[in-house]
Amino acid sequence: MKVIVVGATGTLGKAVAEDLNKRHEVVEVGFSGGDVQVDITDLSSIRAMYEEIGAFDALVSATGDVHFGPLEDITQEQWKLGLNNKLMGQINLVMEGAKRVNDNGSFTLTSGIISKDPIRYGAAATTVCSAIEGFAASAALELPRGIRINVVSPTILEESVELFGAAFAGFEPVPAAKAALAFSKSVDGARSGQTFEVKGHT
Amino acid sequence: MKVIVVGATGTLGKAVAEDLNKRHEVVEVGFSGGDVQVDITDLSSIRAMYEEIGAFDALVSATGDVHFGPLEDITQEQWKLGLNNKLMGQINLVMEGAKRVNDNGSFTLTSGIISKDPIRYGAAATTVCSAIEGFAASAALELPRGIRINVVSPTILEESVELFGAAFAGFEPVPAAKAALAFSKSVDGARSGQTFEVKGHT
């Protein structure tokens, strides 16, 4: 299969691309790096990415910005960051990609464990992650030609503990290489409309 | 208690106001009708509503527009309708209201049963309803002064079967007066961060 990995230059995306690369041809997409570039907040950039890559069998999105900060301080612009980037960016990868992906292809998006296990300062992120999971569950009912869609909801990665660990106290971190398996489960598996959670024991 | 019901002129809001009115002083808010008017997509209109009403103990939102239609036909504007209106409109009622509500007050928002039980043509709505439930679960962790927040997720109302019944085939409708009880449970109860589902046997 030919698999597009958007966010392939990030901590998670790199591990996802590495695991998929064992069995598939991977096209690594980044915002500024990678084989192909895309700005997921820009519909014309998404279309240009698909034009450049041509026929494909699966797309994995391991990207998306969202604001973290105290609830009472979240501004309208900070709410919109997550809605425009992590939410609508990933939705638009699917909306545009569904017209172009091969029959029986798939889309795998990324949310985050705080959709189900919220933390302080995570209101904007939990809102967006929940929305992504709802989108996949409902879009799965209507995607034509055997096209599947799933979400991976990872806990904090071992590689990100230094940066974000304080906010995730008590969440057992998981190595990116383990989180990557959930994406492979989605791409190589048969299920659709699911959220695959990746978490430690807590 | 003094309870603001936004959307009090709608099918659901009318029943909610009626039930709350048995025990509380209700301020009925509508887009064009009611005691006070508000456009929830306009932050200054939300602020004006709170200024006009003054001190209050609880706000119930039984309002919010979102697009229904085939997934592949949903335009950027139609995605934004739900995000700006039903999602950010309700979030902003909370963001602005949390600064003004009395200690130990509460907010109760409305999602919809398709957040958990999606239907054809409901992708934009399921996305938004899931987001609302995520928002409440996370906001509950940070609201100060004993302020609570919950969501009510109602199935199709008996009163709406004629309009929307075809899309909800097999969903047992519930009378608006029964759905209203879930809002009272939130307002008069003690729980926070919850989604109270209102559904029939199916």
PDB file of N, CA, C and O in Angstrom, chain B residues 144-175:
ATOM      1  N   PRO B 144     -14.238  27.674  38.941  1.00  0.00           N
ATOM      2  CA  PRO B 144     -13.964  28.030  40.346  1.00  0.00           C
ATOM      3  C   PRO B 144     -15.268  28.141  41.158  1.00  0.00           C
ATOM      4  O   PRO B 144     -16.362  27.959  40.615  1.00  0.00           O
ATOM      5  N   ARG B 145     -15.157  28.442  42.436  1.00  0.00           N
ATOM      6  CA  ARG B 145     -16.266  28.847  43.310  1.00  0.00           C
ATOM      7  C   ARG B 145     -17.433  27.849  43.335  1.00  0.00           C
ATOM      8  O   ARG B 145     -18.583  28.234  43.455  1.00  0.00           O
ATOM      9  N   GLY B 146     -17.113  26.556  43.168  1.00  0.00           N
ATOM     10  CA  GLY B 146     -18.177  25.554  43.249  1.00  0.00           C
ATOM     11  C   GLY B 146     -19.098  25.519  42.050  1.00  0.00           C
ATOM     12  O   GLY B 146     -20.170  24.894  42.092  1.00  0.00           O
ATOM     13  N   ILE B 147     -18.694  26.180  40.971  1.00  0.00           N
ATOM     14  CA  ILE B 147     -19.541  26.210  39.774  1.00  0.00           C
ATOM     15  C   ILE B 147     -19.506  24.845  39.077  1.00  0.00           C
ATOM     16  O   ILE B 147     -18.443  24.275  38.885  1.00  0.00           O
ATOM     17  N   ARG B 148     -20.676  24.350  38.723  1.00  0.00           N
ATOM     18  CA  ARG B 148     -20.780  23.050  38.046  1.00  0.00           C
ATOM     19  C   ARG B 148     -21.137  23.231  36.577  1.00  0.00           C
ATOM     20  O   ARG B 148     -21.652  24.274  36.176  1.00  0.00           O
ATOM     21  N   ILE B 149     -20.858  22.171  35.781  1.00  0.00           N
ATOM     22  CA  ILE B 149     -21.273  22.172  34.374  1.00  0.00           C
ATOM     23  C   ILE B 149     -21.620  20.753  33.951  1.00  0.00           C
ATOM     24  O   ILE B 149     -20.911  19.795  34.299  1.00  0.00           O
ATOM     25  N   ASN B 150     -22.736  20.608  33.240  1.00  0.00           N
ATOM     26  CA  ASN B 150     -23.144  19.317  32.687  1.00  0.00           C
ATOM     27  C   ASN B 150     -23.708  19.521  31.295  1.00  0.00           C
ATOM     28  O   ASN B 150     -23.947  20.659  30.861  1.00  0.00           O
ATOM     29  N   VAL B 151     -23.909  18.415  30.620  1.00  0.00           N
ATOM     30  CA  VAL B 151     -24.534  18.423  29.304  1.00  0.00           C
ATOM     31  C   VAL B 151     -25.724  17.478  29.333  1.00  0.00           C
ATOM     32  O   VAL B 151     -25.665  16.440  29.991  1.00  0.00           O
ATOM     33  N   VAL B 152     -26.795  17.852  28.643  1.00  0.00           N
ATOM     34  CA  VAL B 152     -27.894  16.910  28.411  1.00  0.00           C
ATOM     35  C   VAL B 152     -27.850  16.499  26.945  1.00  0.00           C
ATOM     36  O   VAL B 152     -27.724  17.340  26.052  1.00  0.00           O
ATOM     37  N   SER B 153     -27.903  15.203  26.712  1.00  0.00           N
ATOM     38  CA  SER B 153     -27.831  14.648  25.355  1.00  0.00           C
ATOM     39  C   SER B 153     -29.143  13.944  25.046  1.00  0.00           C
ATOM     40  O   SER B 153     -29.303  12.757  25.333  1.00  0.00           O
ATOM     41  N   PRO B 154     -30.104  14.678  24.475  1.00  0.00           N
ATOM     42  CA  PRO B 154     -31.430  14.080  24.266  1.00  0.00           C
ATOM     43  C   PRO B 154     -31.551  13.352  22.930  1.00  0.00           C
ATOM     44  O   PRO B 154     -30.920  13.729  21.942  1.00  0.00           O
ATOM     45  N   THR B 155     -32.346  12.310  22.924  1.00  0.00           N
ATOM     46  CA  THR B 155     -32.735  11.664  21.674  1.00  0.00           C
ATOM     47  C   THR B 155     -33.763  12.540  20.970  1.00  0.00           C
ATOM     48  O   THR B 155     -34.078  13.650  21.436  1.00  0.00           O
ATOM     49  N   ILE B 156     -34.321  12.069  19.876  1.00  0.00           N
ATOM     50  CA  ILE B 156     -35.346  12.860  19.166  1.00  0.00           C
ATOM     51  C   ILE B 156     -36.590  13.009  20.050  1.00  0.00           C
ATOM     52  O   ILE B 156     -36.990  12.057  20.736  1.00  0.00           O
ATOM     53  N   LEU B 157     -37.142  14.211  20.037  1.00  0.00           N
ATOM     54  CA  LEU B 157     -38.328  14.500  20.845  1.00  0.00           C
ATOM     55  C   LEU B 157     -39.592  14.094  20.096  1.00  0.00           C
ATOM     56  O   LEU B 157     -39.653  14.214  18.870  1.00  0.00           O
ATOM     57  N   GLU B 158     -40.589  13.652  20.839  1.00  0.00           N
ATOM     58  CA  GLU B 158     -41.890  13.330  20.225  1.00  0.00           C
ATOM     59  C   GLU B 158     -42.390  14.503  19.389  1.00  0.00           C
ATOM     60  O   GLU B 158     -42.909  14.327  18.290  1.00  0.00           O
ATOM     61  N   GLU B 159     -42.190  15.689  19.913  1.00  0.00           N
ATOM     62  CA  GLU B 159     -42.680  16.898  19.245  1.00  0.00           C
ATOM     63  C   GLU B 159     -41.945  17.184  17.939  1.00  0.00           C
ATOM     64  O   GLU B 159     -42.399  18.009  17.133  1.00  0.00           O
ATOM     65  N   SER B 160     -40.789  16.526  17.711  1.00  0.00           N
ATOM     66  CA  SER B 160     -39.990  16.817  16.516  1.00  0.00           C
ATOM     67  C   SER B 160     -40.036  15.693  15.485  1.00  0.00           C
ATOM     68  O   SER B 160     -39.385  15.771  14.439  1.00  0.00           O
ATOM     69  N   VAL B 161     -40.811  14.649  15.780  1.00  0.00           N
ATOM     70  CA  VAL B 161     -40.832  13.479  14.891  1.00  0.00           C
ATOM     71  C   VAL B 161     -41.287  13.854  13.491  1.00  0.00           C
ATOM     72  O   VAL B 161     -40.722  13.393  12.495  1.00  0.00           O
ATOM     73  N   GLU B 162     -42.281  14.733  13.409  1.00  0.00           N
ATOM     74  CA  GLU B 162     -42.808  15.087  12.094  1.00  0.00           C
ATOM     75  C   GLU B 162     -41.707  15.730  11.229  1.00  0.00           C
ATOM     76  O   GLU B 162     -41.601  15.477  10.038  1.00  0.00           O
ATOM     77  N   LEU B 163     -40.890  16.572  11.876  1.00  0.00           N
ATOM     78  CA  LEU B 163     -39.833  17.286  11.152  1.00  0.00           C
ATOM     79  C   LEU B 163     -38.614  16.409  10.860  1.00  0.00           C
ATOM     80  O   LEU B 163     -38.082  16.406   9.762  1.00  0.00           O
ATOM     81  N   PHE B 164     -38.132  15.688  11.889  1.00  0.00           N
ATOM     82  CA  PHE B 164     -36.830  15.005  11.772  1.00  0.00           C
ATOM     83  C   PHE B 164     -36.913  13.486  11.891  1.00  0.00           C
ATOM     84  O   PHE B 164     -35.884  12.806  11.873  1.00  0.00           O
ATOM     85  N   GLY B 165     -38.123  12.959  12.039  1.00  0.00           N
ATOM     86  CA  GLY B 165     -38.284  11.533  12.347  1.00  0.00           C
ATOM     87  C   GLY B 165     -37.612  10.611  11.349  1.00  0.00           C
ATOM     88  O   GLY B 165     -37.047   9.578  11.733  1.00  0.00           O
ATOM     89  N   ALA B 166     -37.638  10.971  10.063  1.00  0.00           N
ATOM     90  CA  ALA B 166     -37.096  10.083   9.033  1.00  0.00           C
ATOM     91  C   ALA B 166     -35.622   9.794   9.271  1.00  0.00           C
ATOM     92  O   ALA B 166     -35.152   8.675   9.059  1.00  0.00           O
ATOM     93  N   ALA B 167     -34.891  10.807   9.730  1.00  0.00           N
ATOM     94  CA  ALA B 167     -33.454  10.639   9.962  1.00  0.00           C
ATOM     95  C   ALA B 167     -33.189   9.783  11.194  1.00  0.00           C
ATOM     96  O   ALA B 167     -32.098   9.233  11.350  1.00  0.00           O
ATOM     97  N   PHE B 168     -34.194   9.689  12.076  1.00  0.00           N
ATOM     98  CA  PHE B 168     -34.015   8.982  13.348  1.00  0.00           C
ATOM     99  C   PHE B 168     -34.867   7.714  13.423  1.00  0.00           C
ATOM    100  O   PHE B 168     -35.362   7.362  14.493  1.00  0.00           O
ATOM    101  N   ALA B 169     -35.024   7.047  12.293  1.00  0.00           N
ATOM    102  CA  ALA B 169     -35.817   5.820  12.277  1.00  0.00           C
ATOM    103  C   ALA B 169     -35.265   4.837  13.306  1.00  0.00           C
ATOM    104  O   ALA B 169     -34.058   4.610  13.365  1.00  0.00           O
ATOM    105  N   GLY B 170     -36.139   4.291  14.119  1.00  0.00           N
ATOM    106  CA  GLY B 170     -35.714   3.306  15.115  1.00  0.00           C
ATOM    107  C   GLY B 170     -35.300   3.903  16.450  1.00  0.00           C
ATOM    108  O   GLY B 170     -35.099   3.169  17.415  1.00  0.00           O
ATOM    109  N   PHE B 171     -35.156   5.217  16.505  1.00  0.00           N
ATOM    110  CA  PHE B 171     -34.887   5.882  17.787  1.00  0.00           C
ATOM    111  C   PHE B 171     -36.236   6.137  18.457  1.00  0.00           C
ATOM    112  O   PHE B 171     -37.051   6.883  17.921  1.00  0.00           O
ATOM    113  N   GLU B 172     -36.472   5.542  19.614  1.00  0.00           N
ATOM    114  CA  GLU B 172     -37.748   5.780  20.306  1.00  0.00           C
ATOM    115  C   GLU B 172     -37.805   7.225  20.785  1.00  0.00           C
ATOM    116  O   GLU B 172     -36.964   7.656  21.583  1.00  0.00           O
ATOM    117  N   PRO B 173     -38.764   8.010  20.294  1.00  0.00           N
ATOM    118  CA  PRO B 173     -38.855   9.412  20.701  1.00  0.00           C
ATOM    119  C   PRO B 173     -39.264   9.546  22.167  1.00  0.00           C
ATOM    120  O   PRO B 173     -39.914   8.667  22.718  1.00  0.00           O
ATOM    121  N   VAL B 174     -38.864  10.667  22.756  1.00  0.00           N
ATOM    122  CA  VAL B 174     -39.172  10.964  24.156  1.00  0.00           C
ATOM    123  C   VAL B 174     -39.891  12.317  24.184  1.00  0.00           C
ATOM    124  O   VAL B 174     -39.506  13.236  23.456  1.00  0.00           O
ATOM    125  N   PRO B 175     -40.933  12.475  24.991  1.00  0.00           N
ATOM    126  CA  PRO B 175     -41.604  13.781  25.064  1.00  0.00           C
ATOM    127  C   PRO B 175     -40.648  14.838  25.627  1.00  0.00           C
ATOM    128  O   PRO B 175     -39.845  14.523  26.511  1.00  0.00           O
TER     129      PRO B 175
END
